[in-house]
PDB file of C-alpha atoms and ligand atoms in Angstrom:
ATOM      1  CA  UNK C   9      68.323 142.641 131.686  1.00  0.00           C
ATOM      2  CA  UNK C  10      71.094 143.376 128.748  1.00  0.00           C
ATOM      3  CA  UNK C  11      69.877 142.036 125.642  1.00  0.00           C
ATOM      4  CA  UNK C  12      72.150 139.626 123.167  1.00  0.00           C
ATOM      5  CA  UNK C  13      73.775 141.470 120.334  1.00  0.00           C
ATOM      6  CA  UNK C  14      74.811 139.655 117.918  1.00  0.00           C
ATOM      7  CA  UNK C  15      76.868 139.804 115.060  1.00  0.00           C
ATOM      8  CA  UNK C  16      77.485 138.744 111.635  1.00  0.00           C
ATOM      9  CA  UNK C  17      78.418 139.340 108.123  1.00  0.00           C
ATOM     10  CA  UNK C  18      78.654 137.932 104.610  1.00  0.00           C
ATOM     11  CA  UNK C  19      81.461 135.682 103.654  1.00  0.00           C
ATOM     12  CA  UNK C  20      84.127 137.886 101.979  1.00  0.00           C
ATOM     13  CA  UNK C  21      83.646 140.792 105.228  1.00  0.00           C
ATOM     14  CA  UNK C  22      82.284 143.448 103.032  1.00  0.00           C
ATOM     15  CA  UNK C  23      79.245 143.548 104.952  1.00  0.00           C
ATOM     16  CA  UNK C  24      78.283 143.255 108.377  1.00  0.00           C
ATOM     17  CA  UNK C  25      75.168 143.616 110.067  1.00  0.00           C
ATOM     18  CA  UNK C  26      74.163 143.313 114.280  1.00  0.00           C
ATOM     19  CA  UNK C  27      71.028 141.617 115.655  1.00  0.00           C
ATOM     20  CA  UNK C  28      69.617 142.508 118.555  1.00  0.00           C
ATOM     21  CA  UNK C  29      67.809 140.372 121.143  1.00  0.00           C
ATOM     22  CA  UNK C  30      66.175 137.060 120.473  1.00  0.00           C
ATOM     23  CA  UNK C  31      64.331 135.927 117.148  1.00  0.00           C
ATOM     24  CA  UNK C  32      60.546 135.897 117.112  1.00  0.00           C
ATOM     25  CA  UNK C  33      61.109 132.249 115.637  1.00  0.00           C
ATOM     26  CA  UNK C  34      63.838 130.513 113.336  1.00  0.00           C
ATOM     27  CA  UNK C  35      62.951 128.199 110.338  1.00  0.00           C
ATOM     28  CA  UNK C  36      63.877 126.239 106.867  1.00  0.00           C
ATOM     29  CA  UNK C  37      61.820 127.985 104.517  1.00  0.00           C
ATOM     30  CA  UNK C  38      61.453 125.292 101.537  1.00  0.00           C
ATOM     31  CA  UNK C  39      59.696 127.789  99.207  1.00  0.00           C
ATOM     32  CA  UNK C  40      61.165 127.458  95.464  1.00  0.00           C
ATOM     33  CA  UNK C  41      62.509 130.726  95.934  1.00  0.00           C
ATOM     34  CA  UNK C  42      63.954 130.329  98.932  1.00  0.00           C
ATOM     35  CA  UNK C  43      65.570 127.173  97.428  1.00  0.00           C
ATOM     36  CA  UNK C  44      66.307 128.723  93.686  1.00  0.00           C
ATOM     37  CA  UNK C  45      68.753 131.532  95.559  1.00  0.00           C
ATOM     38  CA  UNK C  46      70.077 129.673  98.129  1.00  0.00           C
ATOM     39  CA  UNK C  47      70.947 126.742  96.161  1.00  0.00           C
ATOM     40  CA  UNK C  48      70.345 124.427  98.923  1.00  0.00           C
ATOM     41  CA  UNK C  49      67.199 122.511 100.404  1.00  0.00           C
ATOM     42  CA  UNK C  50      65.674 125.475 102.045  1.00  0.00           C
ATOM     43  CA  UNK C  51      67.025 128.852 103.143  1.00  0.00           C
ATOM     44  CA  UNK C  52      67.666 128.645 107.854  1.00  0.00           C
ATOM     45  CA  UNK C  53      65.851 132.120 108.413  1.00  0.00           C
ATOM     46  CA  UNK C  54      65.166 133.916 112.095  1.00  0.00           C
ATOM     47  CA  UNK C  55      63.175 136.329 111.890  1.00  0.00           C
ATOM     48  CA  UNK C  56      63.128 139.571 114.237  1.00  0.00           C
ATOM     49  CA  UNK C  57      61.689 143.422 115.089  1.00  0.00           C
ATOM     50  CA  UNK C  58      62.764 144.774 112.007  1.00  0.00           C
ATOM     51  CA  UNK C  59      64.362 147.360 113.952  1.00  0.00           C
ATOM     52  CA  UNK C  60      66.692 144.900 115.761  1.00  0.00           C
ATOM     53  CA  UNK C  61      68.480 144.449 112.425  1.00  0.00           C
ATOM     54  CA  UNK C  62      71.352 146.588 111.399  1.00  0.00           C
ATOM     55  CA  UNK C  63      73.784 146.674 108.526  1.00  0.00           C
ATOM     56  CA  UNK C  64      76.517 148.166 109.932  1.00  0.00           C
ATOM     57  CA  UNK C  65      79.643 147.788 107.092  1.00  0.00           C
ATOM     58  CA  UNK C  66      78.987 147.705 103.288  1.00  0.00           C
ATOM     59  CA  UNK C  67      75.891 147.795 101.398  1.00  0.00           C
ATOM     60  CA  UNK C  68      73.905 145.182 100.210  1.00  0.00           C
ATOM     61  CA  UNK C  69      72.560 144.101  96.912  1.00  0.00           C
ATOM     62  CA  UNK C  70      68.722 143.950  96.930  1.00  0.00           C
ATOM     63  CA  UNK C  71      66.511 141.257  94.710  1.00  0.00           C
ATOM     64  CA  UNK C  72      62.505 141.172  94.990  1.00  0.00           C
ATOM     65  CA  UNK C  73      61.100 138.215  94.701  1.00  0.00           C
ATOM     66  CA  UNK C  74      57.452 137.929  95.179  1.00  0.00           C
ATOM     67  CA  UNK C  75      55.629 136.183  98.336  1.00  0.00           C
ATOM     68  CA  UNK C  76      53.127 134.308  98.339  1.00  0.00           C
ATOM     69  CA  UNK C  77      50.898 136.898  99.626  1.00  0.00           C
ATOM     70  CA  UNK C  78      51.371 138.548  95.960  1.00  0.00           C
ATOM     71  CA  UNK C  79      54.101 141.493  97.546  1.00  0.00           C
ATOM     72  CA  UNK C  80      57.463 142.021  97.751  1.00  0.00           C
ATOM     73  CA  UNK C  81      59.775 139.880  99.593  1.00  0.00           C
ATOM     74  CA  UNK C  82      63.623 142.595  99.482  1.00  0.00           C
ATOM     75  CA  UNK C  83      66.053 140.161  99.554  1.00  0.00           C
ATOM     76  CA  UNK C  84      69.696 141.434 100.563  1.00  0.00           C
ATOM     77  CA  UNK C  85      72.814 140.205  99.519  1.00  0.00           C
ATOM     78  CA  UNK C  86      76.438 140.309  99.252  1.00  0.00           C
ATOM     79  CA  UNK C  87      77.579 141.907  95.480  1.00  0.00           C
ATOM     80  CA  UNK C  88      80.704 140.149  95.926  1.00  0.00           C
ATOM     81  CA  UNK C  89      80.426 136.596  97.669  1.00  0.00           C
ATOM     82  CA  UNK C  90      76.419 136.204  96.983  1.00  0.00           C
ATOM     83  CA  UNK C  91      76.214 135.153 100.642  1.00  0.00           C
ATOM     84  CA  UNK C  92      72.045 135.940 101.691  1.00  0.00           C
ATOM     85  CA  UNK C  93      71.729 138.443 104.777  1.00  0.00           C
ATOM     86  CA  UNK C  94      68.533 140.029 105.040  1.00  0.00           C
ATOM     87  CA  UNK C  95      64.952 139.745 103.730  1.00  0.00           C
ATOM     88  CA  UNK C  96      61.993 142.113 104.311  1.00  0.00           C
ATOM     89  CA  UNK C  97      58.724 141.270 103.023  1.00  0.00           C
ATOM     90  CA  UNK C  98      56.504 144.079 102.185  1.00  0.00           C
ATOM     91  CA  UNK C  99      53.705 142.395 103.717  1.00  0.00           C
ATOM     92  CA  UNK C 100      54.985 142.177 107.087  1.00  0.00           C
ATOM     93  CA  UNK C 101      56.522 145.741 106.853  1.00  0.00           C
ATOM     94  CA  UNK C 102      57.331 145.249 110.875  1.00  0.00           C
ATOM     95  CA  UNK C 103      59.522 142.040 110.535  1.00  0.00           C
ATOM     96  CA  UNK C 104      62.712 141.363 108.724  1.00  0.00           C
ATOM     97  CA  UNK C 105      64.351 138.051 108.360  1.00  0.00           C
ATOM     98  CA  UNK C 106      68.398 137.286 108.559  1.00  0.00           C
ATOM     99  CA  UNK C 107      70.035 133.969 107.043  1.00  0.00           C
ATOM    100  CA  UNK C 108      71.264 132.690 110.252  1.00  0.00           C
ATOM    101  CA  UNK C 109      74.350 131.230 108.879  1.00  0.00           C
ATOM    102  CA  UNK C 110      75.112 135.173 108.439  1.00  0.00           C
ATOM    103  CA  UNK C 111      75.419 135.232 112.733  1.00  0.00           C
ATOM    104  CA  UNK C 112      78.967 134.903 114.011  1.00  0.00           C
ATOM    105  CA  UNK C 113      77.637 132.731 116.643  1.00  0.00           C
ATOM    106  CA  UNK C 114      74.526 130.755 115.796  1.00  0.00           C
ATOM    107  CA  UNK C 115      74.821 127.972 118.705  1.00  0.00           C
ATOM    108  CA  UNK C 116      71.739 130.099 120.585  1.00  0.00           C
ATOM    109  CA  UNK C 117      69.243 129.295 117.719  1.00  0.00           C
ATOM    110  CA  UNK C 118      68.661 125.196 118.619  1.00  0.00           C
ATOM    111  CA  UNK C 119      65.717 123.412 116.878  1.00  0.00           C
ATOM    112  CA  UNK C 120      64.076 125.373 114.648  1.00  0.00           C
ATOM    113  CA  UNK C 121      60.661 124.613 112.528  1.00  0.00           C
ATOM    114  CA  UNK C 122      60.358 123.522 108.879  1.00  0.00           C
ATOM    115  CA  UNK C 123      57.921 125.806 106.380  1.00  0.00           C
ATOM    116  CA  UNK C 124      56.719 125.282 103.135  1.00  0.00           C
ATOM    117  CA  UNK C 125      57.091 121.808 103.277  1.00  0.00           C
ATOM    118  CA  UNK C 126      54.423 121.748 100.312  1.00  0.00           C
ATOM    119  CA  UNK C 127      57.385 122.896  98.404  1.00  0.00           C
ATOM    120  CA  UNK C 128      59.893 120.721  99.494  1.00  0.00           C
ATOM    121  CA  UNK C 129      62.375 119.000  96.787  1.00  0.00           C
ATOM    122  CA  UNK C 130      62.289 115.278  95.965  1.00  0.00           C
ATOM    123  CA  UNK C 131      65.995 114.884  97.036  1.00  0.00           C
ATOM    124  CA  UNK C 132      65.279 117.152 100.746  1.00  0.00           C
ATOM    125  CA  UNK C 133      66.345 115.275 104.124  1.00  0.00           C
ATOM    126  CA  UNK C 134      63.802 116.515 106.622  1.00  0.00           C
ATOM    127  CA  UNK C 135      63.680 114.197 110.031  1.00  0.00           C
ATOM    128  CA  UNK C 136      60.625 112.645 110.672  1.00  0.00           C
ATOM    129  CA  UNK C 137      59.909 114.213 114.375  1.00  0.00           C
ATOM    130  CA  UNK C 138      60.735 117.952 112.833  1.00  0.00           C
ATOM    131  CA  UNK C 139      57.784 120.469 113.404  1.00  0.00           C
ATOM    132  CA  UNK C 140      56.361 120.620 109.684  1.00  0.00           C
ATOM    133  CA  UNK C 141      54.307 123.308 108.180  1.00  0.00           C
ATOM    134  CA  UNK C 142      52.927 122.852 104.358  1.00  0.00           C
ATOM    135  CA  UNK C 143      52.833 126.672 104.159  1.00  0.00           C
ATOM    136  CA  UNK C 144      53.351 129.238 106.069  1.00  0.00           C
ATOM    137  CA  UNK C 145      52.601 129.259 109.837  1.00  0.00           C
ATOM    138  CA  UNK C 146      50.932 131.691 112.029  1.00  0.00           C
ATOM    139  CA  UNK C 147      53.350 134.299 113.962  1.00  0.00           C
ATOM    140  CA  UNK C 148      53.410 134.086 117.488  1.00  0.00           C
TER     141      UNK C 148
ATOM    142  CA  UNK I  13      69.912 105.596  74.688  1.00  0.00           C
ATOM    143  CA  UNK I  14      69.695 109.256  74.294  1.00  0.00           C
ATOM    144  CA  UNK I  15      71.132 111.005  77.508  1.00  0.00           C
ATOM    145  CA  UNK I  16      69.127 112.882  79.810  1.00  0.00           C
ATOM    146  CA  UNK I  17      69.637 116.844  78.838  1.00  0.00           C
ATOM    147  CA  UNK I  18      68.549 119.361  81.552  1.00  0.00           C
ATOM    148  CA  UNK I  19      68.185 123.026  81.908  1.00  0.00           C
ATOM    149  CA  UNK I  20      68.806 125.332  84.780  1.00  0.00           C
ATOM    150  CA  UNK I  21      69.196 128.763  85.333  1.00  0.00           C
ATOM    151  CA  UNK I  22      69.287 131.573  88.358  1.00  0.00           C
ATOM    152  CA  UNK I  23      65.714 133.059  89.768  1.00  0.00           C
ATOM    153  CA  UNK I  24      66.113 136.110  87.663  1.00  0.00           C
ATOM    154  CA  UNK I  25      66.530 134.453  84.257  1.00  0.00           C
ATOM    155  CA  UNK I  26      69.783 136.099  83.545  1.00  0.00           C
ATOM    156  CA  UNK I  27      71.963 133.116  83.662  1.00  0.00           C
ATOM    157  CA  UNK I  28      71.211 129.875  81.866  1.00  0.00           C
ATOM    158  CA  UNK I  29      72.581 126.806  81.953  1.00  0.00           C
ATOM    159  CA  UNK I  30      72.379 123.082  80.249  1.00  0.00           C
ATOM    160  CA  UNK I  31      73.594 119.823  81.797  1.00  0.00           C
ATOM    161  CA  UNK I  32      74.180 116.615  80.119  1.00  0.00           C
ATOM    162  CA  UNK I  33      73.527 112.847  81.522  1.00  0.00           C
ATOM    163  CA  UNK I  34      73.240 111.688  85.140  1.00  0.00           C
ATOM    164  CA  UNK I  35      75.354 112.887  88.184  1.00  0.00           C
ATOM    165  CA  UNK I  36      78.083 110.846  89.579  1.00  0.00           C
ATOM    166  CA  UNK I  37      77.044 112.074  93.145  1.00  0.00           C
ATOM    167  CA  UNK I  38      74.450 114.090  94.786  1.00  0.00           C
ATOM    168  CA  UNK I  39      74.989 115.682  98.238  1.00  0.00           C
ATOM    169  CA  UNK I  40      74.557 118.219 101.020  1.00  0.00           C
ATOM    170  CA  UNK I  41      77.973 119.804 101.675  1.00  0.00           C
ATOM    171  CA  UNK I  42      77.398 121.169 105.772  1.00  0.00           C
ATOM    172  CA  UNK I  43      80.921 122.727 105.191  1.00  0.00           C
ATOM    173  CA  UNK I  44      81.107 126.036 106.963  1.00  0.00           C
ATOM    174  CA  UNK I  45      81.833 128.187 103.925  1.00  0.00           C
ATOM    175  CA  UNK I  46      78.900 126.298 101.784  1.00  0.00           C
ATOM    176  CA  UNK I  47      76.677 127.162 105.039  1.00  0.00           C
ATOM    177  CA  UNK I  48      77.699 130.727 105.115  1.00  0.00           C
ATOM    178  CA  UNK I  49      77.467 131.223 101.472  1.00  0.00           C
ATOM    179  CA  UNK I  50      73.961 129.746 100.957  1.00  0.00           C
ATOM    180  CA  UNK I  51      72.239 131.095 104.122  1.00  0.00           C
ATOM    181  CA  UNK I  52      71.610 127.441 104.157  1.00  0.00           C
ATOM    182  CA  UNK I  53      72.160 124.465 106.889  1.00  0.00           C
ATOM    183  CA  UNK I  54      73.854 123.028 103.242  1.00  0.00           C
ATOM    184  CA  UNK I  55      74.669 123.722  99.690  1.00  0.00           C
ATOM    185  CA  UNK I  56      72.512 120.641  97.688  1.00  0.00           C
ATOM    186  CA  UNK I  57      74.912 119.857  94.607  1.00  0.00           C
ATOM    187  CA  UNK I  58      75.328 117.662  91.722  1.00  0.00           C
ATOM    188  CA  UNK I  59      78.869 116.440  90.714  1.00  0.00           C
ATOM    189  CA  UNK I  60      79.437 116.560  86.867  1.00  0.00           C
ATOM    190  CA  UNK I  61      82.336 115.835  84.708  1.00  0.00           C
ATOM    191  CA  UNK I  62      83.183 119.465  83.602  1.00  0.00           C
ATOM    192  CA  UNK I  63      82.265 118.662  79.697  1.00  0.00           C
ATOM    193  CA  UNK I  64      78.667 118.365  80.814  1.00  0.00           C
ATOM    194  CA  UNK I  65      77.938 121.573  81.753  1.00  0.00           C
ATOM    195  CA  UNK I  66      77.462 124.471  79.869  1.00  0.00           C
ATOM    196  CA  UNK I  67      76.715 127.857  80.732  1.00  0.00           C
ATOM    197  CA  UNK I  68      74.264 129.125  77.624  1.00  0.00           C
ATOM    198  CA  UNK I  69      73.131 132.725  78.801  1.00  0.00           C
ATOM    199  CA  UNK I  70      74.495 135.431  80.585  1.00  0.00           C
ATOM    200  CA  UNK I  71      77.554 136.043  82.511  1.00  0.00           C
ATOM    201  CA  UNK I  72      77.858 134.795  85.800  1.00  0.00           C
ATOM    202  CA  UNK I  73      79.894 136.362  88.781  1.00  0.00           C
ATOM    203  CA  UNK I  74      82.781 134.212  90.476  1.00  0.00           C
ATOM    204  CA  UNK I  75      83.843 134.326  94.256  1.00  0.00           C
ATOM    205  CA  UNK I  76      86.391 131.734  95.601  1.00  0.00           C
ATOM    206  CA  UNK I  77      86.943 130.103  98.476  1.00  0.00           C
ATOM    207  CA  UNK I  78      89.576 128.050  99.808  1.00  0.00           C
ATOM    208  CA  UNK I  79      88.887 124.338 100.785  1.00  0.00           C
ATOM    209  CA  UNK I  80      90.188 121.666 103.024  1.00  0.00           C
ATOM    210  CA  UNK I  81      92.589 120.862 100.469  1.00  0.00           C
ATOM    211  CA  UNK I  82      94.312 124.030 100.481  1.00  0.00           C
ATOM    212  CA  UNK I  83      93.139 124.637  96.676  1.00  0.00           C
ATOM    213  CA  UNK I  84      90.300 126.678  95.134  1.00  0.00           C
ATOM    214  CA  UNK I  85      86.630 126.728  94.749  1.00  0.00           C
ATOM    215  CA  UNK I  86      85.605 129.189  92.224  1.00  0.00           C
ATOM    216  CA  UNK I  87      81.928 130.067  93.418  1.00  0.00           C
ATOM    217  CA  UNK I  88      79.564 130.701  90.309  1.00  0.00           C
ATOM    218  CA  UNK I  89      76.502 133.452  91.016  1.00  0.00           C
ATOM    219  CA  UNK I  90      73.671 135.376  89.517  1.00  0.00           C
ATOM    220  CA  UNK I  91      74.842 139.046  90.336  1.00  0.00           C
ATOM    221  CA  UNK I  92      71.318 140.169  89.480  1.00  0.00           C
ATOM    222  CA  UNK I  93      69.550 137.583  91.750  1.00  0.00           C
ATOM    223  CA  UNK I  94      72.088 136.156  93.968  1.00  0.00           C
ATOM    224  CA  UNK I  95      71.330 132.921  93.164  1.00  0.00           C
ATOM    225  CA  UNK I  96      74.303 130.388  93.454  1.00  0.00           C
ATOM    226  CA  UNK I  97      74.593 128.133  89.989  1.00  0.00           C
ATOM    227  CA  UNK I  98      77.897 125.827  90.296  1.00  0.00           C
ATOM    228  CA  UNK I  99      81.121 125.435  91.987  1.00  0.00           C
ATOM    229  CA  UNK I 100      84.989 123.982  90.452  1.00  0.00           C
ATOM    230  CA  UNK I 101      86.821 122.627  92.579  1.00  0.00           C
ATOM    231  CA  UNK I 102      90.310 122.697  91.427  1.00  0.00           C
ATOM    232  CA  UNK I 103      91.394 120.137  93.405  1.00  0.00           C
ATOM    233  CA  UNK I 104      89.243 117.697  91.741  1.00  0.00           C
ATOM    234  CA  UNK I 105      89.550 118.828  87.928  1.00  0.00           C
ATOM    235  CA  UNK I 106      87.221 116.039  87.492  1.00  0.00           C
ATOM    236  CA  UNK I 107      84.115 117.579  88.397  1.00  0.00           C
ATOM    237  CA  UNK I 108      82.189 120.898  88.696  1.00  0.00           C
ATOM    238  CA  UNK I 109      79.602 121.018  90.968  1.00  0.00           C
ATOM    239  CA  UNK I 110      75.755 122.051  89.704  1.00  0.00           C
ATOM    240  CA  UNK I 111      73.484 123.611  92.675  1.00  0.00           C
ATOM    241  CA  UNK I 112      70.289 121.490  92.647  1.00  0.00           C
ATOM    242  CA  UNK I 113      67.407 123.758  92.580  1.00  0.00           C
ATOM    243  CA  UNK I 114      68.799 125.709  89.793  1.00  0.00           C
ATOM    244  CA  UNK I 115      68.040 122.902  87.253  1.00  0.00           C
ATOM    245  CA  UNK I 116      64.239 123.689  86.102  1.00  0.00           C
ATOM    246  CA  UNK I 117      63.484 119.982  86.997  1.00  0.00           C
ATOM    247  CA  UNK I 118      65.560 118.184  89.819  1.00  0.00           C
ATOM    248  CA  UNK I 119      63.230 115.553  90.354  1.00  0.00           C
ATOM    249  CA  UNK I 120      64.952 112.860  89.023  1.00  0.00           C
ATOM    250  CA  UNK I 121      67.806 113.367  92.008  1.00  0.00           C
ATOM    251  CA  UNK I 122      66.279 111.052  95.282  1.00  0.00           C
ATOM    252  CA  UNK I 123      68.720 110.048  98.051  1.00  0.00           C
ATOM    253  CA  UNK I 124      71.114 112.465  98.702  1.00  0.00           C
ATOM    254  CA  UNK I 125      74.327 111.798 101.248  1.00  0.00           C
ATOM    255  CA  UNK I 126      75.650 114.515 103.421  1.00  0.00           C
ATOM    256  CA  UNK I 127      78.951 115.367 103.955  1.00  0.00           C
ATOM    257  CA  UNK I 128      80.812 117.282 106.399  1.00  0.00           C
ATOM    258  CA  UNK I 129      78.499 116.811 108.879  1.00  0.00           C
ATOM    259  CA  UNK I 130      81.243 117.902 111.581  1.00  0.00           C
ATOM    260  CA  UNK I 131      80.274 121.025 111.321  1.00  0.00           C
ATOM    261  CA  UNK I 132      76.703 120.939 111.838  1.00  0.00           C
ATOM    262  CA  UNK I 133      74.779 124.063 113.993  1.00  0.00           C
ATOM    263  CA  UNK I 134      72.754 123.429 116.665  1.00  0.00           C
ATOM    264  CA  UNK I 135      69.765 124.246 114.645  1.00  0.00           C
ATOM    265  CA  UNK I 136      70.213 121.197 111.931  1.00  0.00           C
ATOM    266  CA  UNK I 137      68.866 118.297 112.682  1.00  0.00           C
ATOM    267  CA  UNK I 138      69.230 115.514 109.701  1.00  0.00           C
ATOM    268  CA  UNK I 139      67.079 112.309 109.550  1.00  0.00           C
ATOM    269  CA  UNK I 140      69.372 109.531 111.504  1.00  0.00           C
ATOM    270  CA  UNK I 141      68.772 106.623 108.623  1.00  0.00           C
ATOM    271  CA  UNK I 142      70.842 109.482 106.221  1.00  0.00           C
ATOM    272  CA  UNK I 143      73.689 108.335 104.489  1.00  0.00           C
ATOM    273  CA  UNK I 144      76.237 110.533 106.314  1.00  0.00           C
ATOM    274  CA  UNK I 145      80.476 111.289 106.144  1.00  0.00           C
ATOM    275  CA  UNK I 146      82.300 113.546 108.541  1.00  0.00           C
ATOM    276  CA  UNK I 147      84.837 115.239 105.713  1.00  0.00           C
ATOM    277  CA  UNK I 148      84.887 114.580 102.121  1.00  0.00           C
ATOM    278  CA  UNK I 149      83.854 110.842 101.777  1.00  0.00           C
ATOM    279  CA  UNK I 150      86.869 109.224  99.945  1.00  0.00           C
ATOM    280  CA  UNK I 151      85.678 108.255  96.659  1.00  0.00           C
ATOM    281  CA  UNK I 152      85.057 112.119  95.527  1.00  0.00           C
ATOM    282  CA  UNK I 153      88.859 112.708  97.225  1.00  0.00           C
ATOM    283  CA  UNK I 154      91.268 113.501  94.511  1.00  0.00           C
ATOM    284  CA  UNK I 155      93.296 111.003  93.130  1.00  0.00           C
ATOM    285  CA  UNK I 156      96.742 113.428  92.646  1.00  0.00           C
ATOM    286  CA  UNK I 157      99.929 111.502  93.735  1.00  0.00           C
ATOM    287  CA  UNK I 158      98.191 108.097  92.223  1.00  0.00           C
ATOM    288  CA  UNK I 159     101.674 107.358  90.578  1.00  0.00           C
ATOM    289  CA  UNK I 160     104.154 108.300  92.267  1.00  0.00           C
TER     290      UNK I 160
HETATM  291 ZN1   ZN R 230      80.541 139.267 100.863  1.00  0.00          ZN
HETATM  292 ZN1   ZN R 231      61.258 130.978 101.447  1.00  0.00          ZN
HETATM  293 ZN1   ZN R 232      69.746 135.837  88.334  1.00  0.00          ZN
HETATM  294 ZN1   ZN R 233      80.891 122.772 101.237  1.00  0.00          ZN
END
């Protein structure tokens, strides 16, 4: 069975990275940080095998911010158009996370979960039938 | 009546910002460039009238993007922290555009309409009671051309 690649960038082109096979699981992660950076209700995040995830053009910009767990969450963005990419949290050294707006081609990712819901802004739009999680969920 | 006076800034503290009095409009912009840009299903802004806003620390980057119009949107970001801060339009001189979470305190923003909901992903899903416009609703549209 051949395995999806997919592909994606930043806005301006200067980077580009390629995915590889399907995510572990997509979500909104509604953590302040996650909001703070993104500037938007919640960063749309799949995460995958962290060696499924290449850069392969440019080189990001990297900004820790801290997780909840107390380590490092490397977050990995464009220098140029600030467009979010990649994020690898030091606590889950064998996962990485992409912004799946990043992806060329997102129509394979369909409903995807809510998380930190706890966090969620006054002014955020979540449906009422969405899966919710106050924090963050078990993997898998 | 003393105006409301917020503060704002990036996650990194670099850039600081201060914004005067109430919005005119709140709103998720699903456009495909705010999408891309914010790793986001939307960008969550707050229109201001450009006197309003002030940048009081640090030096923020710019990017720019065209929209629908054909005219600019100069992209204001943390190049420290990535964090995305404000947006001017220049076809609507009237208003720069303040990203949400980077005021301190944005709890005083409730109801929130979307806009340019034609592009949507497959993976968005917004409640079905939400105010909601395809393109740019028409009362943030520019007014250019009113008299002639
Ligand atoms: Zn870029
Ligand atoms: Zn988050
Ligand atoms: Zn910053
Ligand atoms: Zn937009």
């Amino acid at each position: 069975m051949s395995k999806r690649i997919s592909k994606g960038g930043c806005h301006c082109g200067r980077i580009r990275i390629e995915v590889i096979g399907e995510p572990i699981a997509s979500v909104h992660c509604h953590c302040s940080d996650c909001q703070k950076i993104t500037g938007a209700a919640a960063e749309a995040a799949a995460l995958f095998p962290v060696e499924n995830i290449k850069v392969t053009k440019g080189e990001p910009k990297s900004y820790p911010t801290q997780g909840e767990s107390g380590e490092s969450l490397h977050r990995y963005f464009c220098g140029n158009c600030s467009t979010p990419l990649i994020g690898k949290p030091d606590a889950m050294p064998d996962i990485a996370s992409i912004t799946i707006p990043s992806l060329d081609d997102s129509s394979f990712i369909t409903e995807i979960g809510h998380i930190y819901t706890d966090h969620a802004a006054s002014w955020t739009d979540i449906p009422k039938d969405a899966q919710k999680f106050p924090k963050m969920p078990p993997l898998g | 009546m003393s105006s409301r006076f917020t503060k704002g800034g990036c996650h990194c503290g670099n850039v600081r910002i201060e914004v005067t009095g109430e919005p005119i409009a709140a709103m998720h912009c699903h456009c495909v460039d705010c999408q891309k840009i914010t790793g986001a299903a939307a960008v969550a802004v707050a229109l201001f009238p450009p006197a309003n806003v002030n940048m009081t620390k640090g030096a923020p980057d710019t990017y720019t993007t065209l929209g629908e119009s054909g005219e600019k949107i100069h992209r204001t970001f943390c190049g420290v922290c990535g964090s995305l801060i404000m947006g001017k339009p220049e076809a609507m001189p009237g208003f720069v555009t303040v990203m949400l979470p980077a005021l301190d305190d944005s709890s005083f923003i409730r109801k929130m309409v979307h806009i340019y909901t034609d592009h949507i992903k497959s993976w968005t899903v917004i409640p079905k009671d939400a105010q909601q416009f395809r393109k740019m609703p028409l009362w943030v549209k520019p007014v250019k051309g009113r008299d002639t």
